[in-house]
Coordinates of C-alpha atoms and ligand atoms in Angstrom, one line a residue:
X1067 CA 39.5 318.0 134.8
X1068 CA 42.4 318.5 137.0
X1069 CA 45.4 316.7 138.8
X1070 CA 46.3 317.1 142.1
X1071 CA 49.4 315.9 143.3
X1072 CA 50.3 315.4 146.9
X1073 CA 53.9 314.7 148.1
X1074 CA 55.0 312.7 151.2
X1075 CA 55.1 315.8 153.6
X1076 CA 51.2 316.4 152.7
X1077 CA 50.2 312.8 153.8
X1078 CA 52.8 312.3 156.4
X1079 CA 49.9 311.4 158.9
X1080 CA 46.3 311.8 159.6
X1081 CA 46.1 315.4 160.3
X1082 CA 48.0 316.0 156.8
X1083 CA 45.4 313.5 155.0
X1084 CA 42.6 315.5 155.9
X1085 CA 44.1 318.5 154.9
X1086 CA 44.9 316.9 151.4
X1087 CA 41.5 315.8 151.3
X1088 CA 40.1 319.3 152.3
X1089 CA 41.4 320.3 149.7
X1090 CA 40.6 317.5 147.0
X1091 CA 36.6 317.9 148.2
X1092 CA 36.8 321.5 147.8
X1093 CA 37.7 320.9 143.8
X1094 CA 35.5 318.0 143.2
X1095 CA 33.4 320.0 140.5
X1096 CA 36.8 320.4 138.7
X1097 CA 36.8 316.5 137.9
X1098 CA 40.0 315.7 139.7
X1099 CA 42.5 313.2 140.0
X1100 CA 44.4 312.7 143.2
X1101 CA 48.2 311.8 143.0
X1102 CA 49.6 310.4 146.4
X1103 CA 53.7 309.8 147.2
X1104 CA 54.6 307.5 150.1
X1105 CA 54.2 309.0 153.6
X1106 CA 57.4 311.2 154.0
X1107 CA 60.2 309.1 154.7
X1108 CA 59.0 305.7 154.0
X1109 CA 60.7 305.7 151.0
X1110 CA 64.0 306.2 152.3
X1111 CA 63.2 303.3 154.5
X1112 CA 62.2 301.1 152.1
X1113 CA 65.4 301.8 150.0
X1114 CA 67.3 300.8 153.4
X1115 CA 65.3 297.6 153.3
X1116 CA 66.1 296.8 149.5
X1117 CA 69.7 297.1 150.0
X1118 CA 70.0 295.1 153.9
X1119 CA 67.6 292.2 152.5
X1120 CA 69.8 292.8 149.3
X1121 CA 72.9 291.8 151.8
X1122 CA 71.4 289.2 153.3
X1123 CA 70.9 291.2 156.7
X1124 CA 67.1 289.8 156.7
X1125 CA 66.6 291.1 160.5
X1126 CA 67.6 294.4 160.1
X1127 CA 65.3 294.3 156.3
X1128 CA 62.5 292.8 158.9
X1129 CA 62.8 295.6 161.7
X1130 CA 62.7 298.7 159.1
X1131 CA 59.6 296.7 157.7
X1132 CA 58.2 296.8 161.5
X1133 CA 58.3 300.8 161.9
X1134 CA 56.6 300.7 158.2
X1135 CA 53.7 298.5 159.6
X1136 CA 53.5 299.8 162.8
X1137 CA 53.0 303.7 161.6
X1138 CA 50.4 302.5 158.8
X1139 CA 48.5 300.8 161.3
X1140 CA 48.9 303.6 163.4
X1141 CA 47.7 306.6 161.2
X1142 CA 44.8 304.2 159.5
X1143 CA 43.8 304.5 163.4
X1144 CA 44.1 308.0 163.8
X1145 CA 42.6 308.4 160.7
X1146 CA 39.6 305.8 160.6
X1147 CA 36.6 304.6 162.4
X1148 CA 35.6 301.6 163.5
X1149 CA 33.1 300.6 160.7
X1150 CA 35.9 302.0 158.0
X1151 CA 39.2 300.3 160.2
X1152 CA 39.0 296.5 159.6
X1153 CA 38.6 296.8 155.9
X1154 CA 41.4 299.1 155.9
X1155 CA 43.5 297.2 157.6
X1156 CA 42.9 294.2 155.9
X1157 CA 44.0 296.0 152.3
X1158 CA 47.3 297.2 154.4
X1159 CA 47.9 293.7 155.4
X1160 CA 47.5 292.1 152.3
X1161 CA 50.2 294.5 151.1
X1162 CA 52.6 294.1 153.8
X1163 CA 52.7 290.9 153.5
X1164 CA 53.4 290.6 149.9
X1165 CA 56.3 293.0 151.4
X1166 CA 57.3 290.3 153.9
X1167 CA 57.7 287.4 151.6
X1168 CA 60.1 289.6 149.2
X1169 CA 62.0 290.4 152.2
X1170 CA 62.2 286.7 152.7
X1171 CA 63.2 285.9 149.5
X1172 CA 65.7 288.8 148.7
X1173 CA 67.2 288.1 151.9
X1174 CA 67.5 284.3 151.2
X1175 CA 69.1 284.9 148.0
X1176 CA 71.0 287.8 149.0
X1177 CA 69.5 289.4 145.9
X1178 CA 70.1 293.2 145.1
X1179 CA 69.7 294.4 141.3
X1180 CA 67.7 297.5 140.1
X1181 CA 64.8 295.9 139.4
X1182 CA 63.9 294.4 143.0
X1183 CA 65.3 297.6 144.2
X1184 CA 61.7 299.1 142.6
X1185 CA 59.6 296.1 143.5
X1186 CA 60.2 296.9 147.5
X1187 CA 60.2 300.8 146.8
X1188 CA 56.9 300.9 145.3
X1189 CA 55.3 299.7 148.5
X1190 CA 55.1 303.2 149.9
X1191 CA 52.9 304.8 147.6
X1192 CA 50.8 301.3 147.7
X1193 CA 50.3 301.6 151.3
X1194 CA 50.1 305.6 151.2
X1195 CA 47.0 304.9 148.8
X1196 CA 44.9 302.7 150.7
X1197 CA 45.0 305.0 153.8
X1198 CA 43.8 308.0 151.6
X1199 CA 41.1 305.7 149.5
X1200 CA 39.8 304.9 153.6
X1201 CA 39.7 308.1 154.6
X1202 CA 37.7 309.4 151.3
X1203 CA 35.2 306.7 151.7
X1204 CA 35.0 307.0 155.5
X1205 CA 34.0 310.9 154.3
X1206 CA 31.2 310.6 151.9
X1207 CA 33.3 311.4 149.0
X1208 CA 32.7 308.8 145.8
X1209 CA 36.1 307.8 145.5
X1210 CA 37.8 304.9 142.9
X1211 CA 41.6 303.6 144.1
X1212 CA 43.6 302.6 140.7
X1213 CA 46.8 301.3 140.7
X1214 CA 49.4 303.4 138.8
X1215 CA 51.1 300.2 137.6
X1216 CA 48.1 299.4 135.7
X1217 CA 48.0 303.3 133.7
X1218 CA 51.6 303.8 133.4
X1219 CA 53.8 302.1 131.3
X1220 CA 57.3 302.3 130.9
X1221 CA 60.3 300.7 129.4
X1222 CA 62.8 298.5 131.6
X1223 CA 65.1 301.1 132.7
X1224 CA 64.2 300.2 136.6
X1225 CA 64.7 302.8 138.9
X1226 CA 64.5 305.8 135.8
X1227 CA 62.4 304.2 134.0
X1228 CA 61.2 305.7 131.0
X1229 CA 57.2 306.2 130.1
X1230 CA 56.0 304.7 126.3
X1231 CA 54.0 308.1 125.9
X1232 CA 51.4 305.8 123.3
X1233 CA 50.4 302.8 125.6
X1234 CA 50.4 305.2 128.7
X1235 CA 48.2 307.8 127.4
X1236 CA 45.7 305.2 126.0
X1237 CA 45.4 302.6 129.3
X1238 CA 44.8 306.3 131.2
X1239 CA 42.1 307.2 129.2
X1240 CA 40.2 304.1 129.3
X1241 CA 40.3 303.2 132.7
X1242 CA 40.4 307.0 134.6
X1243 CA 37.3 308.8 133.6
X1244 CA 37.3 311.8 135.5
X1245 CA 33.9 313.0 136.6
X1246 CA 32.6 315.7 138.9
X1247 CA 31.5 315.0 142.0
X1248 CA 34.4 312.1 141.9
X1249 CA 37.6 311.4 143.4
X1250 CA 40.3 309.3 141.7
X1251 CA 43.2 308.3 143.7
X1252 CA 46.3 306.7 142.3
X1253 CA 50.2 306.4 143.0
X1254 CA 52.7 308.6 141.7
X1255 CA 56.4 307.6 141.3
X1256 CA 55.2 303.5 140.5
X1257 CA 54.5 302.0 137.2
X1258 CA 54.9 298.7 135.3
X1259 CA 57.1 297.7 132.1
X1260 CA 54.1 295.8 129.3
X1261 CA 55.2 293.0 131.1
X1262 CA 53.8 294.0 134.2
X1263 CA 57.4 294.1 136.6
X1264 CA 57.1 297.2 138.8
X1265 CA 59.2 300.2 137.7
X1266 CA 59.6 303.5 139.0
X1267 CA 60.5 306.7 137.6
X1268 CA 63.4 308.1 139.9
X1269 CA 63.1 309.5 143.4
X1270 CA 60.9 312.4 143.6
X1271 CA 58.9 310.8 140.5
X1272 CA 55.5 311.5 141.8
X1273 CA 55.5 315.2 140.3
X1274 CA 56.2 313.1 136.7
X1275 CA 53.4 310.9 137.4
X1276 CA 51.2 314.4 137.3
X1277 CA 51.8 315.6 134.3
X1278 CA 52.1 312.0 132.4
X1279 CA 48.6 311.7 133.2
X1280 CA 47.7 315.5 133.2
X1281 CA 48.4 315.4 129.8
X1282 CA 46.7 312.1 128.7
X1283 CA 43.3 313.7 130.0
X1284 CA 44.2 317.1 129.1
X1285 CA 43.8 318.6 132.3
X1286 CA 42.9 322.4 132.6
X1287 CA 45.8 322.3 135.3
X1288 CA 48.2 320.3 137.4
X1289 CA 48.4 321.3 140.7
X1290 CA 51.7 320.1 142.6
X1291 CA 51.0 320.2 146.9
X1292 CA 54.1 320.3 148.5
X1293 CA 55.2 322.0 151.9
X1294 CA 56.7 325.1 150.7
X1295 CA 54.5 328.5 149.2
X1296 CA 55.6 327.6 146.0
X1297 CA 58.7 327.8 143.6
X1298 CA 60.5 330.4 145.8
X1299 CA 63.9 332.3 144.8
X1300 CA 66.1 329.5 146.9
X1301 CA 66.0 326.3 148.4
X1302 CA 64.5 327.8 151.8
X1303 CA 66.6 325.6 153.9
X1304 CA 69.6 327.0 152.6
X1305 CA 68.3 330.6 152.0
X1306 CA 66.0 331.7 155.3
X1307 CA 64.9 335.0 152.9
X1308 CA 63.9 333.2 150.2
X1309 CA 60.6 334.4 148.4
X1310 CA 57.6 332.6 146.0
X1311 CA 57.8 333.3 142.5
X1312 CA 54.1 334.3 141.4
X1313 CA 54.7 332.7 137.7
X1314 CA 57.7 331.0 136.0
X1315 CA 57.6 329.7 132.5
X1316 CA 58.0 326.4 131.7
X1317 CA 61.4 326.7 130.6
X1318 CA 62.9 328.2 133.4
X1319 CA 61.1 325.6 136.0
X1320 CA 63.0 322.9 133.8
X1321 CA 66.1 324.2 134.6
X1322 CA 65.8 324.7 138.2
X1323 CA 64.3 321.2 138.2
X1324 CA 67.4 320.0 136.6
X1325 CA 70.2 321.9 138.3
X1326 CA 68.4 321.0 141.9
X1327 CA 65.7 322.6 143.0
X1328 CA 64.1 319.1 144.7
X1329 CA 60.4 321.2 144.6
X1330 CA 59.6 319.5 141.5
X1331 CA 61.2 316.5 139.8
X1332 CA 63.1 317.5 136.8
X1333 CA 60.7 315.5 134.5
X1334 CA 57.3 317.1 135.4
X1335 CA 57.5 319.7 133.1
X1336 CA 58.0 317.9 129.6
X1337 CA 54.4 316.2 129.9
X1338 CA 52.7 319.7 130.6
X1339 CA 54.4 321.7 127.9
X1340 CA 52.8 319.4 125.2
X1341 CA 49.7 320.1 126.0
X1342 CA 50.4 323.6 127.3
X1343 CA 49.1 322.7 130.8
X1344 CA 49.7 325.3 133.6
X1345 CA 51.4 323.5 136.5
X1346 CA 50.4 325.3 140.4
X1347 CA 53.0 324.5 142.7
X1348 CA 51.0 325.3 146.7
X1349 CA 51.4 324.5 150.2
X1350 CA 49.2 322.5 151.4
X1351 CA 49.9 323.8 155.0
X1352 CA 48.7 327.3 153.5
X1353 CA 46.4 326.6 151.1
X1354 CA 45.6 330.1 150.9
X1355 CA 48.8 331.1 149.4
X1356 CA 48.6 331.5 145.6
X1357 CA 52.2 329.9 145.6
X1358 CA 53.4 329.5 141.7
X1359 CA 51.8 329.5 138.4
X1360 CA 54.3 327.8 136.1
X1361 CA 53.2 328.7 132.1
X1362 CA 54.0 328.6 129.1
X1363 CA 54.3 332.4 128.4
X1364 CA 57.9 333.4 128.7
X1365 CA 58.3 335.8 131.5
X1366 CA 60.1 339.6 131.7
X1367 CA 63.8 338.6 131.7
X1368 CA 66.2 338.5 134.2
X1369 CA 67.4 336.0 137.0
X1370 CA 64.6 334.6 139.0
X1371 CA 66.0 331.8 141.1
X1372 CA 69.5 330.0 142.1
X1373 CA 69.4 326.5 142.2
X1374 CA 72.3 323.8 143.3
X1375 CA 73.2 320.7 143.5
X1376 CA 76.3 319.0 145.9
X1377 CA 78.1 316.3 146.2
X1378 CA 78.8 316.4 142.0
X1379 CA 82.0 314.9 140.8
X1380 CA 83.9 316.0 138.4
X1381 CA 86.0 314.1 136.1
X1382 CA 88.8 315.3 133.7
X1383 CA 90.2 313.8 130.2
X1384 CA 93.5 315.1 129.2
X1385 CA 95.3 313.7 125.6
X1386 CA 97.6 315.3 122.8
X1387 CA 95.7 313.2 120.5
X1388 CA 92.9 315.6 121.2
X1389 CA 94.7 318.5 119.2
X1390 CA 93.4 319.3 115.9
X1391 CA 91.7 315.8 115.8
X1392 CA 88.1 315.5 114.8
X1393 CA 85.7 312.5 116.2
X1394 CA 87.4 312.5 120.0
X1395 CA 84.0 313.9 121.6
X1396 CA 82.2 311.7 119.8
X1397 CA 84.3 308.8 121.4
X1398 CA 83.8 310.3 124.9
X1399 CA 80.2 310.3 124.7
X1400 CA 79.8 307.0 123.5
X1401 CA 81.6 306.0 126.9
X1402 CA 78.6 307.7 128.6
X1403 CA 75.8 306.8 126.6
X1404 CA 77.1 302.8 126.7
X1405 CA 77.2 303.1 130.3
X1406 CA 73.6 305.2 130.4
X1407 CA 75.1 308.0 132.5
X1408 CA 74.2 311.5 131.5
X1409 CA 76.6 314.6 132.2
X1410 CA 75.4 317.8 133.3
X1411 CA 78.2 320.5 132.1
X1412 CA 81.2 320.6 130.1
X1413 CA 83.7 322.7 129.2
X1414 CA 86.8 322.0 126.6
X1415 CA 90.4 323.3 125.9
X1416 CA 92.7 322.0 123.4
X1417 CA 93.4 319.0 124.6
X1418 CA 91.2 318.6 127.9
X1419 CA 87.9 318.4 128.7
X1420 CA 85.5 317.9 131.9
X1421 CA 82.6 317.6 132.9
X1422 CA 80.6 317.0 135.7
X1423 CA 78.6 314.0 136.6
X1424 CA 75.7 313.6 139.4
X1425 CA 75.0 309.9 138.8
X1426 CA 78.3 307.8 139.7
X1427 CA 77.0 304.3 140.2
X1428 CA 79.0 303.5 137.1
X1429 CA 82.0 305.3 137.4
X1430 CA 84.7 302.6 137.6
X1431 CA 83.7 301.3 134.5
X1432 CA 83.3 305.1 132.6
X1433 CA 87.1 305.6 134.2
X1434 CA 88.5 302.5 132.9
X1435 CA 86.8 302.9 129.7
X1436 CA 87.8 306.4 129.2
X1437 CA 91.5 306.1 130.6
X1438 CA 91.9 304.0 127.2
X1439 CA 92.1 307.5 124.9
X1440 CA 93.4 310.0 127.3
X1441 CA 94.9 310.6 130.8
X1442 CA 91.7 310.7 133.2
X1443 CA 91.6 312.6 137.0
X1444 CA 88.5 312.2 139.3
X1445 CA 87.5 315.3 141.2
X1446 CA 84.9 314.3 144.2
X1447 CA 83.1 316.8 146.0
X1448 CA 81.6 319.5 144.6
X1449 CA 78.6 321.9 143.9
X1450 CA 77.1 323.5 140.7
X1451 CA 74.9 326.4 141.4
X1452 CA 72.7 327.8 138.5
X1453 CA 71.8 331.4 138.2
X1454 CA 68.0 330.9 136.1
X1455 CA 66.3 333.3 134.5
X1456 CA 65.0 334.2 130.9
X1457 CA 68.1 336.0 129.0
X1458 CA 70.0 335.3 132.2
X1459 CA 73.5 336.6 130.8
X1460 CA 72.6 339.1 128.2
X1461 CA 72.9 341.7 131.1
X1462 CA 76.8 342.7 130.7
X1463 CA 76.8 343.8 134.2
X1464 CA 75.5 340.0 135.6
X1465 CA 78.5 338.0 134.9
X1466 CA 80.6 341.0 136.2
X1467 CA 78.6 341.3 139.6
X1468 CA 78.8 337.2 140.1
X1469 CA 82.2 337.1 139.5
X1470 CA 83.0 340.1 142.2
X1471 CA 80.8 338.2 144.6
X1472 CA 82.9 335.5 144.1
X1473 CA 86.2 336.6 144.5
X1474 CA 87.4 334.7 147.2
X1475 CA 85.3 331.5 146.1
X1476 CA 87.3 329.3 144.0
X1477 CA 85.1 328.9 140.9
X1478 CA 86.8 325.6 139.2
X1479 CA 84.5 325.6 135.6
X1480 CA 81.6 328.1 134.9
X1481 CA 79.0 326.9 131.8
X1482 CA 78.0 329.9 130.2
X1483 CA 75.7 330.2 127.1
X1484 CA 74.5 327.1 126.7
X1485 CA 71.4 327.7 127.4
X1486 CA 70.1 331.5 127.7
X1487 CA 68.3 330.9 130.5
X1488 CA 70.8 329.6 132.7
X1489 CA 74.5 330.5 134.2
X1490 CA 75.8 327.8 136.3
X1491 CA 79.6 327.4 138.0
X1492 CA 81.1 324.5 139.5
X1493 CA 82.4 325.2 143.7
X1494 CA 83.6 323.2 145.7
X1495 CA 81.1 321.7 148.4
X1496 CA 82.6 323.5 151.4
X1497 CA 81.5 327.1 149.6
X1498 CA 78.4 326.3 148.3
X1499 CA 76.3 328.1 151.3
X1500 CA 78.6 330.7 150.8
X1501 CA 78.0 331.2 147.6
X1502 CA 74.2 330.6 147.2
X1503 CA 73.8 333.1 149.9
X1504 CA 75.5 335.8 148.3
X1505 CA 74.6 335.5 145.3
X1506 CA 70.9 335.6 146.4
X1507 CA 71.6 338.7 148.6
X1508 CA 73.2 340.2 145.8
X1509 CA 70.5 339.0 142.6
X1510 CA 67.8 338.3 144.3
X1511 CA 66.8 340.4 147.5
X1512 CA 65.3 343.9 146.9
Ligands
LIG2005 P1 57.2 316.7 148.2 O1 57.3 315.7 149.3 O2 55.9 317.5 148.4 O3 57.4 316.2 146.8 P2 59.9 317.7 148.2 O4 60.6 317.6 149.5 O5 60.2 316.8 147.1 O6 58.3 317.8 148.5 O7 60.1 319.2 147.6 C1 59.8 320.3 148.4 C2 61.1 320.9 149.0 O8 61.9 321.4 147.9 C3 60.9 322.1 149.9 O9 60.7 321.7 151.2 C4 62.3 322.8 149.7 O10 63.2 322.6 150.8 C5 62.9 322.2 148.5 N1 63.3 323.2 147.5 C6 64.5 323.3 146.8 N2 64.5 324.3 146.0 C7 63.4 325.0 146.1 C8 62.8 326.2 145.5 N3 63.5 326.9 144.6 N4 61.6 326.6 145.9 C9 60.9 325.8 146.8 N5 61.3 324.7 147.4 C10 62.6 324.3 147.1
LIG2006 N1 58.1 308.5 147.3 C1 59.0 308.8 146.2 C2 60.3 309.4 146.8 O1 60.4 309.6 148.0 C3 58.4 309.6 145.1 C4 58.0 311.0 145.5 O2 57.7 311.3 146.7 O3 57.8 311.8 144.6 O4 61.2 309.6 146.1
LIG2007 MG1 59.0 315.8 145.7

């Protein structure tokens, strides 16, 4: 069997459903399972609506909720005949208005926590769904809609939550049993704690939801449809020259994941490497394209992509009691781990050490806890880019090149080692086009 995975941009309307579905029909001899995101941008509305209902601001909530109904109603009739329409419309409505009345309520009670912030983003992929499920049926294709909240099980870390691997796997395997000749369509990103409340597993979660249930079924591949030919070299919004990557292994598609590249979520990869199951990232707007083949064969060594991520804070600990003392790391973690925040790099001296964080929701609360064993200074606004590439820094002439590139660039921490597929600096913000341009001029174009 296989899973195919289609992101917002793929199902943005009903030209792009067809497409996806093109392109399901043409695999269904390979058993698949189809999983949708939200329509692109809905999400982002939805989160708009969580926080102004959240406020109290039910009439802005209520017209965001308008432009959601309006353009499902609008692409179910693009998409949809008129024997197909009603019952279409009737499943969208029945949705919406469960929508409404938590609107209503979360408005009433000017009620914002974590957990009803998932409750109101999960409706995208719900609605998303239904359209696609309409359209398969409306095609000929045998097609079964299951909800993802009813498969995928996590703990009650709402809005990151957390998959329990054992229950997951088995409620997959005994309600999704992939045949050929048939379609099954669920939601990515959504999924439910054991006592059914809605969670979902972090913005751009959908690419998780793959490989969670790639790997239950032990699919022959995961295939990730996104807009772009692939995993390319560079963001291609930053970089206009960057190029697709034929193949990437597994470890090196983590770390771009993780240090930025948005292509896939940082998560997706963990499920597949269990099971070693090869991961396709294509276009559906090229289907043609081979785009990339992420395995788990480690590739010829070198760098193969730059990834980055702005708008990262640093934040710096300075005490004497630091010198020659053992334990005080220890103590600074803790601060992070109580307050469920993870850092990305780090670097020590004597008696200092920073790191950098890309999560600050709880940052009042790590500053005041941490200003009680050192002096603390908050740096806001800047970028880590990340060199990745198997053996990245074993070339001596690499960190000299980067560094020449760089000269004028002031580089405030640089994480090197760590990790041997990886060589990542710290700029601020203002540079970071700058610097992810030259360095891909200078690494990356022939
Ligand atoms: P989807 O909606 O299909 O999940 P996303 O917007 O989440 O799509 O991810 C695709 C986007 O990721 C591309 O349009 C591209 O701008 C961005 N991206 C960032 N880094 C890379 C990279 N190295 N290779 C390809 N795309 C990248
Ligand atoms: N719809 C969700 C988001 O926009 C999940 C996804 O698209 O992967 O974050
Ligand atoms: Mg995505």
């Amino acid at each position: 069997m296989i899973v195919m995975k289609f992101g917002g941009t793929s199902v943005k309307n009903a030209e792009r459903i067809n497409n996806a579905l093109d392109i399901a029909s043409s695999q269904l001899h390979r058993s698949p399972v189809m999983v949708a995101s939200a329509m692109s941008g809905i999400t982002d509305k939805l989160q708009l609506i969580a926080t102004n209902a959240g406020n109290g601001n039910e009439a802005e909530a209520i017209s965001i909720y308008r432009e959601i109904e309006e353009r499902h109603f609008s692409v179910a009739e693009d998409l949809l005949g008129s024997d197909n329409l009603p019952g279409c419309k009737y499943q969208l409505e029945t949705i919406l208005e469960e929508l409404l009345s938590i609107i209503r309520g979360l408005s009433i009670l000017k009620e914002w926590t974590k957990r009803t912030n998932d409750a109101v983003l999960s409706f995208g992929e719900r609605l998303s769904t239904v359209l696609i499920y309409h359209r398969a049926l409306e095609r000929g294709i045998n097609a079964e809609l299951v909800d993802a909240r009813k498969i995928i099980v996590t703990d009650d870390h709402f809005t990151q939550a957390h998959p329990l691997n054992e229950i997951t796997a088995e409620r997959i395997r005994s309600i999704i049993k992939p045949e050929k000749g048939k379609l099954w369509i669920t939601q990515g990103f959504i999924a439910s704690t054991e006592d059914n409340l809605t969670t979902t597993l972090g913005r751009g979660g959908s690419d998780y939801s793959a490989t969670i249930i790639g790997s239950a079924l032990k699919a022959e591949e995961v295939q990730i449809w996104t807009d772009v030919n692939g995993i390319m070299t560079c963001d291609p919004r930053i970089v206009t020259n960057a190029k697709s990557l034929e193949t990437i292994s597994y470890r090196e598609a983590q770390e771009l994941a993780y240090f930025g590249a948005k292509v896939i979520h940082p998560s997706t990869i963990q499920p597949a490497i269990e099971m070693e199951i090869p991961v396709i990232v294509k276009n559906t707007g090229n289907p043609e394209h081979p785009g990339t083949r992420i395995v788990s064969e480690e590739t010829e060594a070198g760098i193969k992509a730059i990834a980055f991520k702005s708008g990262i804070t640093l934040i710096n600990i300075v005490s004497s009691r630091m010198l020659l003392a053992y334990g005080f790391l220890r103590r600074i973690f803790e601060i992070f781990e109580k307050h469920r925040t993870s850092v990305d790099l780090i670097s020590t001296s004597e008696v200092s050490v920073s790191m950098t964080l890309d999560d600050t929701s709880n940052l009042d609360e790590i500053e005041k806890d941490l200003s009680k064993i050192g002096r603390v200074s908050i740096e806001t606004g800047n970028s880590i880019v990340s060199l990745v590439g198997i053996g990245v820094w074993r070339k001596p002439d690499t960190i000299s090149k980067v560094f020449l590139q760089l000269e004028e660039i002031p580089i405030r921490m640089v994480s090197l080692g760590a990790s041997d597929v990886n060589l990542s600096f710290v700029v601020p913000d203002e540079s970071l086009e700058r610097t992810v341009t030259k360095l891909h001029d200078v690494f990356l174009v022939d």
